[in-house]
mmCIF file of C-alpha atoms in Angstrom:
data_model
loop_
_atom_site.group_PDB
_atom_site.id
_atom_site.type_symbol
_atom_site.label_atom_id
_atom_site.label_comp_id
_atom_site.label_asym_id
_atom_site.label_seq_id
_atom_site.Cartn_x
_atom_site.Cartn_y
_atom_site.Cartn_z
ATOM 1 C CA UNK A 11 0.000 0.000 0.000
ATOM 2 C CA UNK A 12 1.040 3.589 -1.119
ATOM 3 C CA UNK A 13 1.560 5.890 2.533
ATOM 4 C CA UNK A 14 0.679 9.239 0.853
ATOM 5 C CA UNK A 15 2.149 10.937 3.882
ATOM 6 C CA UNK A 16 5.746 9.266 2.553
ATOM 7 C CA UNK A 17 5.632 11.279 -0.986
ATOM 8 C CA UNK A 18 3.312 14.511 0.053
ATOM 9 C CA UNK A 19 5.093 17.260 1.774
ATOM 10 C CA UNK A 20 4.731 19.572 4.436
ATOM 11 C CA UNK A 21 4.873 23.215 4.206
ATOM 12 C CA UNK A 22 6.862 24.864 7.441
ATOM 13 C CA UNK A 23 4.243 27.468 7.863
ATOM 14 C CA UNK A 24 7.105 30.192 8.349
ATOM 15 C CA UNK A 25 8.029 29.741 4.771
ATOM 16 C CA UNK A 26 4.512 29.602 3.699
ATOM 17 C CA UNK A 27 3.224 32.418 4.268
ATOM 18 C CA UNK A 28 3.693 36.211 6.237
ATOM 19 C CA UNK A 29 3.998 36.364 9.877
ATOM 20 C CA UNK A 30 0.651 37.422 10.584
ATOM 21 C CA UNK A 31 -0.573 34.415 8.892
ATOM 22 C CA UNK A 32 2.148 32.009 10.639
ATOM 23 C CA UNK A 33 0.878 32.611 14.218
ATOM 24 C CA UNK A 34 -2.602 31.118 13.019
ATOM 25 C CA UNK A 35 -1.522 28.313 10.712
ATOM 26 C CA UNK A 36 -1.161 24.795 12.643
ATOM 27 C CA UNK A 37 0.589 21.614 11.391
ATOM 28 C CA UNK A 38 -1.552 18.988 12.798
ATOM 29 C CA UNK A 39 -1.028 15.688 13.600
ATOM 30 C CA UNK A 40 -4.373 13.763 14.252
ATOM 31 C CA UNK A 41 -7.879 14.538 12.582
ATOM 32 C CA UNK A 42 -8.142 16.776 16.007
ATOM 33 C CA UNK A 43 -11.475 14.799 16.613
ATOM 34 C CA UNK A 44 -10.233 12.945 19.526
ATOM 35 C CA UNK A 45 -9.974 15.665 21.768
ATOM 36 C CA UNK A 46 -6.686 17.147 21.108
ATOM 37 C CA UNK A 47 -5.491 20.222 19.910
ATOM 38 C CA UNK A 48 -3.722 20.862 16.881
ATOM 39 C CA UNK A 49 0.352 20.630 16.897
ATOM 40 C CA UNK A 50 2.395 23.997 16.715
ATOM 41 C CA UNK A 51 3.602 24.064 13.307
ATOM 42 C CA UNK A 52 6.652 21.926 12.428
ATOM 43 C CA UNK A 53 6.414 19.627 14.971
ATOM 44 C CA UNK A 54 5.257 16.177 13.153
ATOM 45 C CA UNK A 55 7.584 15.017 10.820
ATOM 46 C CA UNK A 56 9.331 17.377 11.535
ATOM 47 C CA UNK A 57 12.770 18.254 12.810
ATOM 48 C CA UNK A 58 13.895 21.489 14.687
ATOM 49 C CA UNK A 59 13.706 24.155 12.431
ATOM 50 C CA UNK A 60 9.988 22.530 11.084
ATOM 51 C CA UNK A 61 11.248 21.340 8.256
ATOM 52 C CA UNK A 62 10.124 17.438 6.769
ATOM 53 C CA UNK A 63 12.904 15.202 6.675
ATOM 54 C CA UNK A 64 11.180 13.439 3.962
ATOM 55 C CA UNK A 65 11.236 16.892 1.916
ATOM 56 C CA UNK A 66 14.176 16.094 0.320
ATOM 57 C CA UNK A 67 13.658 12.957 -0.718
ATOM 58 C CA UNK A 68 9.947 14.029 -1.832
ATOM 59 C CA UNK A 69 12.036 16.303 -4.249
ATOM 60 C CA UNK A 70 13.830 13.746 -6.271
ATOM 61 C CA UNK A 71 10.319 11.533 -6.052
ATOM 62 C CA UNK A 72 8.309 14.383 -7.245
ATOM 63 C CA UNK A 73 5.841 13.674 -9.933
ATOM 64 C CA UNK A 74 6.618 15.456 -13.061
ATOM 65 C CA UNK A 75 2.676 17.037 -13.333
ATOM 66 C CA UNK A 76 3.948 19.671 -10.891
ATOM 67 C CA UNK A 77 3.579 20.773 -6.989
ATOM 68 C CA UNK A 78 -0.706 21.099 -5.760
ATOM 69 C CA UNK A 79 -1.415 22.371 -2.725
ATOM 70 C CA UNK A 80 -4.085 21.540 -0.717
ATOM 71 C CA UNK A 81 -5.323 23.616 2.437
ATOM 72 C CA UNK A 82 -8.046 22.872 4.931
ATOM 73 C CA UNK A 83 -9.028 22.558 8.334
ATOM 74 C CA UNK A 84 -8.005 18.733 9.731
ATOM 75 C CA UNK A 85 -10.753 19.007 12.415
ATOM 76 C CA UNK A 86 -13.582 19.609 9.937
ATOM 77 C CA UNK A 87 -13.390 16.062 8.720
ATOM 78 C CA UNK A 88 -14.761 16.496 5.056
ATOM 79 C CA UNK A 89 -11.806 18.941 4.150
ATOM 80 C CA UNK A 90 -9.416 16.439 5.433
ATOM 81 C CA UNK A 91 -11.326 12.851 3.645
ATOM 82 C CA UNK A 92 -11.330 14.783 0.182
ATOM 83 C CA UNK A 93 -7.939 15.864 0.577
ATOM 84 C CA UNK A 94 -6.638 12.716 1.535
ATOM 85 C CA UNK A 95 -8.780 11.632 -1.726
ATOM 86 C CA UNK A 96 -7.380 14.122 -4.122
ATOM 87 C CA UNK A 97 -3.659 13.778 -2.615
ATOM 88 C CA UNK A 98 -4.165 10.107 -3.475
ATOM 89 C CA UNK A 99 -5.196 10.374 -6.862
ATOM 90 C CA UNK A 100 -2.732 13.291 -7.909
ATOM 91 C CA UNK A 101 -0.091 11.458 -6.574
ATOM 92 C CA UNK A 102 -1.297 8.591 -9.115
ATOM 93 C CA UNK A 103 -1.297 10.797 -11.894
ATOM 94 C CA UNK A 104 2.274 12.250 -11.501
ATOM 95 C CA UNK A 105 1.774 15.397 -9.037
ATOM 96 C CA UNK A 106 3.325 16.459 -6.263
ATOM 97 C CA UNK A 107 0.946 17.031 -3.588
ATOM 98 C CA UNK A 108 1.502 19.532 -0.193
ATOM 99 C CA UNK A 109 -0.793 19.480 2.799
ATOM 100 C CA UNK A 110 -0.765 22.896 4.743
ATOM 101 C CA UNK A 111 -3.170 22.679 7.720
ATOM 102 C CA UNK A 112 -5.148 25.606 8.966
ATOM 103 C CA UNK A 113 -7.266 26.137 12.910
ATOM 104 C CA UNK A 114 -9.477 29.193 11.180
ATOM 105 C CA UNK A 115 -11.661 29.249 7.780
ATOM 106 C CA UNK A 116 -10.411 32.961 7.298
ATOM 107 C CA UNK A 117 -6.891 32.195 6.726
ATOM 108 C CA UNK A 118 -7.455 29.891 4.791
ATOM 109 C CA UNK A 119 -9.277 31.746 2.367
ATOM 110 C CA UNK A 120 -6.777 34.263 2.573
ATOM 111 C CA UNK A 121 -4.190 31.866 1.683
ATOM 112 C CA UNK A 122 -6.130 30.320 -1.376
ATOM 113 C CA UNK A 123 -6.802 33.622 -2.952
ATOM 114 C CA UNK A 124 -3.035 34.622 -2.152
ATOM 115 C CA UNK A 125 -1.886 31.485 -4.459
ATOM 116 C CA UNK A 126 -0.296 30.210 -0.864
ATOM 117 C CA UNK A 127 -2.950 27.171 -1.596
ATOM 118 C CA UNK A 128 -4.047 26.338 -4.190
ATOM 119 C CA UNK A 129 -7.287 24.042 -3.839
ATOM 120 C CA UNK A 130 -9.680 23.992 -0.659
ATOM 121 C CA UNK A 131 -11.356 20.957 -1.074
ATOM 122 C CA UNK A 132 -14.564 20.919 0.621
ATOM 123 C CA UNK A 133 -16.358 24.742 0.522
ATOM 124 C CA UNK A 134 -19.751 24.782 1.618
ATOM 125 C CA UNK A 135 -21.907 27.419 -0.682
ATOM 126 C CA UNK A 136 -23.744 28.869 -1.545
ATOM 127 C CA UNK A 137 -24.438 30.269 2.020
ATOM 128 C CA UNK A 138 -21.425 28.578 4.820
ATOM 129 C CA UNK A 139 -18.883 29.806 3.052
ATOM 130 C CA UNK A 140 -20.427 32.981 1.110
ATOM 131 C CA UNK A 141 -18.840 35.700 2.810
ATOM 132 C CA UNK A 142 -15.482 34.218 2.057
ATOM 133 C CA UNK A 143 -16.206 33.937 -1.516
ATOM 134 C CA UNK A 144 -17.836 37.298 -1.991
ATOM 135 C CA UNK A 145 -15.077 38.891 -0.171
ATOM 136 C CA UNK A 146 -12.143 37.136 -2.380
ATOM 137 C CA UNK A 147 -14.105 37.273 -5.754
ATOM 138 C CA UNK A 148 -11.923 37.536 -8.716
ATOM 139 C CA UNK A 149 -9.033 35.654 -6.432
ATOM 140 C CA UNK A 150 -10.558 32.466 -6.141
ATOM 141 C CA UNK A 151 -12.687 29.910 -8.386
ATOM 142 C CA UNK A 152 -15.461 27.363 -8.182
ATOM 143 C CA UNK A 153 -14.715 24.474 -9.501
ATOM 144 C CA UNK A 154 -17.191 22.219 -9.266
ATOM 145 C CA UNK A 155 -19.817 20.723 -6.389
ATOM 146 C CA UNK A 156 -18.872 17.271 -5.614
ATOM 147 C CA UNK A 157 -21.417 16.674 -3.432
ATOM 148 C CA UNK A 158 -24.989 17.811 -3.045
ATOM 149 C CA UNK A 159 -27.557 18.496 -0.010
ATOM 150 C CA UNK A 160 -25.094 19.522 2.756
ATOM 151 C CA UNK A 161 -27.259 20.978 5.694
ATOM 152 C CA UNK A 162 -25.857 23.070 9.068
ATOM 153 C CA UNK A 163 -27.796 21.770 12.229
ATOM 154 C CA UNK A 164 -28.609 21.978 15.781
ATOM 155 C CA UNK A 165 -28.619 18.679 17.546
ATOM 156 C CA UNK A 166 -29.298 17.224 20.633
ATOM 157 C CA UNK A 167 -29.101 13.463 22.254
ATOM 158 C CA UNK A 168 -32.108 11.350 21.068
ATOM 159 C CA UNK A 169 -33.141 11.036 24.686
ATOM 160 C CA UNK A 170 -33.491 14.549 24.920
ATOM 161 C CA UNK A 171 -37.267 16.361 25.245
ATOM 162 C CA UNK A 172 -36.262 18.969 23.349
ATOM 163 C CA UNK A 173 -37.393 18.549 19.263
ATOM 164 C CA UNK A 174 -37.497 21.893 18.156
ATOM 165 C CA UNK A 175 -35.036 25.211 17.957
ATOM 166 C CA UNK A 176 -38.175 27.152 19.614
ATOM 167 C CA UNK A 177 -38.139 24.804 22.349
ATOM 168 C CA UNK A 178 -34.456 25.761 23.504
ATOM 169 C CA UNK A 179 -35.776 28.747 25.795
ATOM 170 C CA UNK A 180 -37.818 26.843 27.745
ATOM 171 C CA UNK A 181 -34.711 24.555 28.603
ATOM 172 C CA UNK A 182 -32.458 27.556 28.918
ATOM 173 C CA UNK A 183 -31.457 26.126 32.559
ATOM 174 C CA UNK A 184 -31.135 22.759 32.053
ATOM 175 C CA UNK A 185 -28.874 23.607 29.126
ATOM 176 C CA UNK A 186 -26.691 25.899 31.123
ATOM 177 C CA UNK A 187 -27.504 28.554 28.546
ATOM 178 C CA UNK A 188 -25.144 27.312 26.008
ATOM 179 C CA UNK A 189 -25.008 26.183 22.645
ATOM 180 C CA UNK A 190 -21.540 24.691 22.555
ATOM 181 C CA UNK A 191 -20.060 25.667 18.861
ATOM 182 C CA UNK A 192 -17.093 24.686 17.041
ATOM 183 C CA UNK A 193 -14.198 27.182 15.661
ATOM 184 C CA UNK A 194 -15.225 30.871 15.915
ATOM 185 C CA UNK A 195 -14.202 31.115 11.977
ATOM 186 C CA UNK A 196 -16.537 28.107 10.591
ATOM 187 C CA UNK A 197 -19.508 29.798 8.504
ATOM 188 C CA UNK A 198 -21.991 27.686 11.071
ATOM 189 C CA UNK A 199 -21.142 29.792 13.684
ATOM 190 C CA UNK A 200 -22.060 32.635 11.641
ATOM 191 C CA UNK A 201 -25.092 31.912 10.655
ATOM 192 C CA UNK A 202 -26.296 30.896 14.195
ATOM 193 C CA UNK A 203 -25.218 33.459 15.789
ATOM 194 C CA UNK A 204 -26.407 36.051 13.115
ATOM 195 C CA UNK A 205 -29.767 34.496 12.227
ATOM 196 C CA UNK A 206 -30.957 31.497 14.946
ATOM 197 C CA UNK A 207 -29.838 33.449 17.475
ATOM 198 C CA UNK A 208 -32.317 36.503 16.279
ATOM 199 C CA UNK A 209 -34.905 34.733 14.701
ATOM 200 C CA UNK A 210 -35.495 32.156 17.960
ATOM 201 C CA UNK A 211 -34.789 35.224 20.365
ATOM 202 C CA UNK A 212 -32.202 32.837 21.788
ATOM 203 C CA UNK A 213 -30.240 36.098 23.683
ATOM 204 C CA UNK A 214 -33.138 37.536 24.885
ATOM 205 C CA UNK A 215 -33.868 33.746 26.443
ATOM 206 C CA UNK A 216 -30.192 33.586 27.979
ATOM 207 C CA UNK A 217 -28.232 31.878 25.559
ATOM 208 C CA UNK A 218 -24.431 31.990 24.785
ATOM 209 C CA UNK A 219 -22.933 30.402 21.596
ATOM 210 C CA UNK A 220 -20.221 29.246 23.176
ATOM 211 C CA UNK A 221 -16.369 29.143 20.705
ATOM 212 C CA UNK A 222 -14.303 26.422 20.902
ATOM 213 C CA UNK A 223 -13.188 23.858 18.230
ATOM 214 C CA UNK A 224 -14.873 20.711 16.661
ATOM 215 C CA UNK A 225 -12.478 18.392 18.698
ATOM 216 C CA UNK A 226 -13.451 19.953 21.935
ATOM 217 C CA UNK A 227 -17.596 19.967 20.844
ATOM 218 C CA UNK A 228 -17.082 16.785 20.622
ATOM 219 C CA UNK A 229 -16.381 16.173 23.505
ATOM 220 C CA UNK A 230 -18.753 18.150 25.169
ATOM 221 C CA UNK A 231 -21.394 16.224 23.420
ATOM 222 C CA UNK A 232 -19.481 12.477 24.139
ATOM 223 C CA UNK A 233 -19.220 13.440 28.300
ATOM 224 C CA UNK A 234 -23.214 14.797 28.682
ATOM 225 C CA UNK A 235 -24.357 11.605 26.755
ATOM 226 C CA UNK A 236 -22.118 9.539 28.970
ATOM 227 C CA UNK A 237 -23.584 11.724 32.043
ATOM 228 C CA UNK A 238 -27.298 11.283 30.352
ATOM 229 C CA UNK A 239 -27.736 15.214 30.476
ATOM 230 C CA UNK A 240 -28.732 17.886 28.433
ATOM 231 C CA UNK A 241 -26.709 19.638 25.577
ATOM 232 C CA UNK A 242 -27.220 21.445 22.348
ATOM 233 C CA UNK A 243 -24.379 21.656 20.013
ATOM 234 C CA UNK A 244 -23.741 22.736 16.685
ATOM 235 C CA UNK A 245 -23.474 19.676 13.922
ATOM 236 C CA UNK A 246 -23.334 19.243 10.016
ATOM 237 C CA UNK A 247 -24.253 16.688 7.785
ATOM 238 C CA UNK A 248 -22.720 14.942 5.828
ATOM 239 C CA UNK A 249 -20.495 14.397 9.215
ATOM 240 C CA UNK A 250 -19.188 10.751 10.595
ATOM 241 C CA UNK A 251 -20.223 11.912 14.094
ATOM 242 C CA UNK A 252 -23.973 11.130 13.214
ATOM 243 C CA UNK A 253 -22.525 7.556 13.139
ATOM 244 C CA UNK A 254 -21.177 8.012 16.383
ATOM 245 C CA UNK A 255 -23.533 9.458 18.642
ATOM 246 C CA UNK A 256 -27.273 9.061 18.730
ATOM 247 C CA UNK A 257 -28.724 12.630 18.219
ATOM 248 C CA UNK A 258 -31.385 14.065 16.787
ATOM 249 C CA UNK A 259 -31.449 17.318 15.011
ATOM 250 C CA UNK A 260 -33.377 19.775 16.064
ATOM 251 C CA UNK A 261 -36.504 20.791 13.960
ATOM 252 C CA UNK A 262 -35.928 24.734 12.769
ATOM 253 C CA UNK A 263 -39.286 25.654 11.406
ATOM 254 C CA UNK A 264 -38.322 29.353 10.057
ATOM 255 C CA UNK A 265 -35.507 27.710 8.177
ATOM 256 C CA UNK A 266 -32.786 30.124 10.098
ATOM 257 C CA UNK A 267 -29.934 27.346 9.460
ATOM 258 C CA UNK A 268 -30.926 27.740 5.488
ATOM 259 C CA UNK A 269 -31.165 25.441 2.605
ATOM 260 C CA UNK A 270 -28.975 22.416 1.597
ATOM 261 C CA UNK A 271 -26.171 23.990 0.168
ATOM 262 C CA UNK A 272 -23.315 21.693 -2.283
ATOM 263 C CA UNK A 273 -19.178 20.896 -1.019
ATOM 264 C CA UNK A 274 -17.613 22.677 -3.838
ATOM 265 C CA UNK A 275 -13.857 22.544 -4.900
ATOM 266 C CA UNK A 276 -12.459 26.104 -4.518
ATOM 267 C CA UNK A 277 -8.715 27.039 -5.916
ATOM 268 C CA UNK A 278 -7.116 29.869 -6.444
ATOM 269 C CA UNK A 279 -8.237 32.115 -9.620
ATOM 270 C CA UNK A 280 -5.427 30.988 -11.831
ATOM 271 C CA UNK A 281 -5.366 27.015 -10.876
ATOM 272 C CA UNK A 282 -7.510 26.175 -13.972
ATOM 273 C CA UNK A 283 -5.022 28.119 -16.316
ATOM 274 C CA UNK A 284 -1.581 26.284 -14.698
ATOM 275 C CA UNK A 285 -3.510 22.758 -14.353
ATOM 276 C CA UNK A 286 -6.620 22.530 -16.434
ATOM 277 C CA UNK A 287 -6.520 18.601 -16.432
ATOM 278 C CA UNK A 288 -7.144 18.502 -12.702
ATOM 279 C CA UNK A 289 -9.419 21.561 -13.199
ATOM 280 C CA UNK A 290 -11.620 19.562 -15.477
ATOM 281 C CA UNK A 291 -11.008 16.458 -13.372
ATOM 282 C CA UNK A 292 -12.780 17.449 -10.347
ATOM 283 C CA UNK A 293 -15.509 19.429 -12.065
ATOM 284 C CA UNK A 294 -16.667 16.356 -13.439
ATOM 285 C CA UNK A 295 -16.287 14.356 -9.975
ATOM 286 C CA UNK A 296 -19.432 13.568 -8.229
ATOM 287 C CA UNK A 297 -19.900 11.392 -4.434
ATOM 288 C CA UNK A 298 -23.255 10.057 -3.334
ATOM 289 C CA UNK A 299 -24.602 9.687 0.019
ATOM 290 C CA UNK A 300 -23.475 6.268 0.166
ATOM 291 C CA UNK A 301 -20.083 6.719 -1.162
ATOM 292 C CA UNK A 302 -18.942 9.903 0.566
ATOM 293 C CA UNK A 303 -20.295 8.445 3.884
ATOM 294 C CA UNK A 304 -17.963 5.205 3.126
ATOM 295 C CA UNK A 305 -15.152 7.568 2.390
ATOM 296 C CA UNK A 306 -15.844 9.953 5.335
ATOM 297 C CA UNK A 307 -16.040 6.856 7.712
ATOM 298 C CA UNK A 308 -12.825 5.215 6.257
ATOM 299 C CA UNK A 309 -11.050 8.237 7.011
ATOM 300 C CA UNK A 310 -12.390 9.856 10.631
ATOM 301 C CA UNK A 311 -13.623 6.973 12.296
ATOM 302 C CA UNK A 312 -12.028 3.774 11.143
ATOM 303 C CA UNK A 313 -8.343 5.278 10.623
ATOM 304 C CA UNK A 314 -8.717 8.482 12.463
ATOM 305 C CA UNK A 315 -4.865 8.784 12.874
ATOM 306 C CA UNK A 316 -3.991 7.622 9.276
ATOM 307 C CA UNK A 317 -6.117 9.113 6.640
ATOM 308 C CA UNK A 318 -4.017 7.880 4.097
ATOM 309 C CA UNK A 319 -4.749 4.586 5.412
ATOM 310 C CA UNK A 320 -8.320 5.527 5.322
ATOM 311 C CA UNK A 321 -8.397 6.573 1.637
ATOM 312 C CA UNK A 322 -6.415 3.756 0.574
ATOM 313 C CA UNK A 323 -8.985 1.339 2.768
ATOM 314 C CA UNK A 324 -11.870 3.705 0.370
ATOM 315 C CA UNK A 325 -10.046 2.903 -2.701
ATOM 316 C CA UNK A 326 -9.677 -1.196 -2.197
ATOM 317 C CA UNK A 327 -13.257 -1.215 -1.232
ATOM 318 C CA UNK A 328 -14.737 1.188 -3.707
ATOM 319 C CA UNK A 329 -11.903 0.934 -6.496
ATOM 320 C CA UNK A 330 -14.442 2.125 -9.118
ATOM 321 C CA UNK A 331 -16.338 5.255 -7.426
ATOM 322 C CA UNK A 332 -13.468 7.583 -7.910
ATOM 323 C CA UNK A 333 -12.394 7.577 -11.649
ATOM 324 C CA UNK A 334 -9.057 8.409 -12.674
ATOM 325 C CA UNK A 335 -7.289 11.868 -13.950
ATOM 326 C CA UNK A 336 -6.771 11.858 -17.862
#
């Protein structure tokens, strides 16, 4: 089996990109969904001065289709499953492929329409991930959605009495007047705290939206359930952890958390001219419920600290879903 970690490369984060940007860039070593926090940069595979000892022998191995870099968030778990994907099949096809990990959406979107990255692989749009886009248009490009019917929630565990968003203030108490969020960058914590929070009067009732980071929501959620007591947090789907932890989402009659929206492939605005094969590669790739969940669960859950592994378990057991690049 292939270890794409052996021929991708790591960016030291100083090198990437300008100091402002370094103090909020983190190498990470696990899919930060088991409770830790993400690695100060240049500490896995890494030696003193953050640089990857397996740099310079990624150079002579390099493909000959040219260096792709991918940037996303290692805690949101669909960024990191489709770029463990692509990384696998660009590597195939002759690329060399760098992973730079990122804590906050903002920089990251920063750093794609800089040319620092050049592919985020899993945008949510039209409305997660809106602001970002209208704010960097002309610097970044839409690819393609891969995958359709993405939905922000509100969830609670099944044994909860609470069923509906406009039930939360009566439980305001109970719930220690906190909706425990994830980091204070992601577009869901945006949109709750700019249009559930309004439109449910959730302030008025008492309630914080409480910042923190999907690792540490998930625990939050994982010790109530094991306590049996009351939480609301906020959750996504397509996302493993419904396979994880029986919850329920919460019903949101005026529609606050919007519609479905599509994962999109987002690079920067001249990726299509420098690689138009992968350009028209992933516009033309498509993932069903069935097969992103198998992908997603092969990745987060199965090898959470090897998503290589994870792909590469995807791949053997779903060798046709993914075609080849041309």
């Amino acid at each position: 089996m292939r270890d794409t970690r052996l021929t991708s490369r790591r960016l030291p984060v100083a090198v990437a990109a300008t100091a402002a940007l370094a103090l909020t860039l983190a190498a990470c070593g696990d899919n930060g969904d088991n409770g830790a926090d993400p690695e100060e940069p240049g500490t896995e595979n890494g030696d003193e001065n953050g640089d990857d000892p397996a740099d310079e022998s990624d150079d002579d191995a390099a493909g000959d289709g040219g260096t792709i870099t991918l940037g996303y968030l290692p805690s949101w778990t669909d960024g990191l499953s489709m770029a463990y994907l692509l990384d696998y099949h660009l590597t195939e096809a002759g690329y060399d492929v760098v992973h730079e990990e990122f804590t906050e959406a903002g920089v990251l979107y920063t750093a794609l329409a800089s040319g620092d990255v050049d592919i985020y692989p899993s945008a949510w749009l039209p409305l997660t991930h809106g602001s970002y886009m209208e704010s960097y248009e002309g610097d970044v490009e839409d690819l393609g959605m891969f995958y359709e019917g993405a939905v922000l929630t509100l969830a609670v565990p099944e044994y909860s009495d609470i069923d509906s968003i406009t039930d939360l203030p009566d439980h305001v108490d109970a719930l220690g007047g906190q909706i425990v969020g994830i980091e204070p960058g992601a577009g869901h914590m945006e949109v709750t705290a700019d249009t559930v929070f309004p439109t449910y009067g959730l302030d008025e009732a008492g309630f914080d939206l409480a910042e923190s980071s999907t690792s540490v929501m998930l625990t939050e959620l994982e010790q109530a359930m094991n306590a049996e007591e009351d939480i609301v947090v906020t959750l996504w789907r397509p996302f493993w952890a419904y396979a994880e932890f029986d919850v329920k989402d919460l019903d949101d009659p005026e529609g606050a958390l919007g519609d479905p929206e599509g994962l999109h492939f987002i690079a920067n605005s001249e990726f299509s001219a420098e690689f138009p094969d992968v350009a028209d590669w992933l516009g033309g790739l498509t993932l069903d419920d069935d097969t992103y969940g198998a992908l997603e669960g092969a990745v987060a859950v199965d090898h959470e600290d090897d998503p290589a592994a994870g792909v590469q378990q995807f791949q053997d057991e779903n060798p046709d879903a993914v075609p080849s690049i041309d």
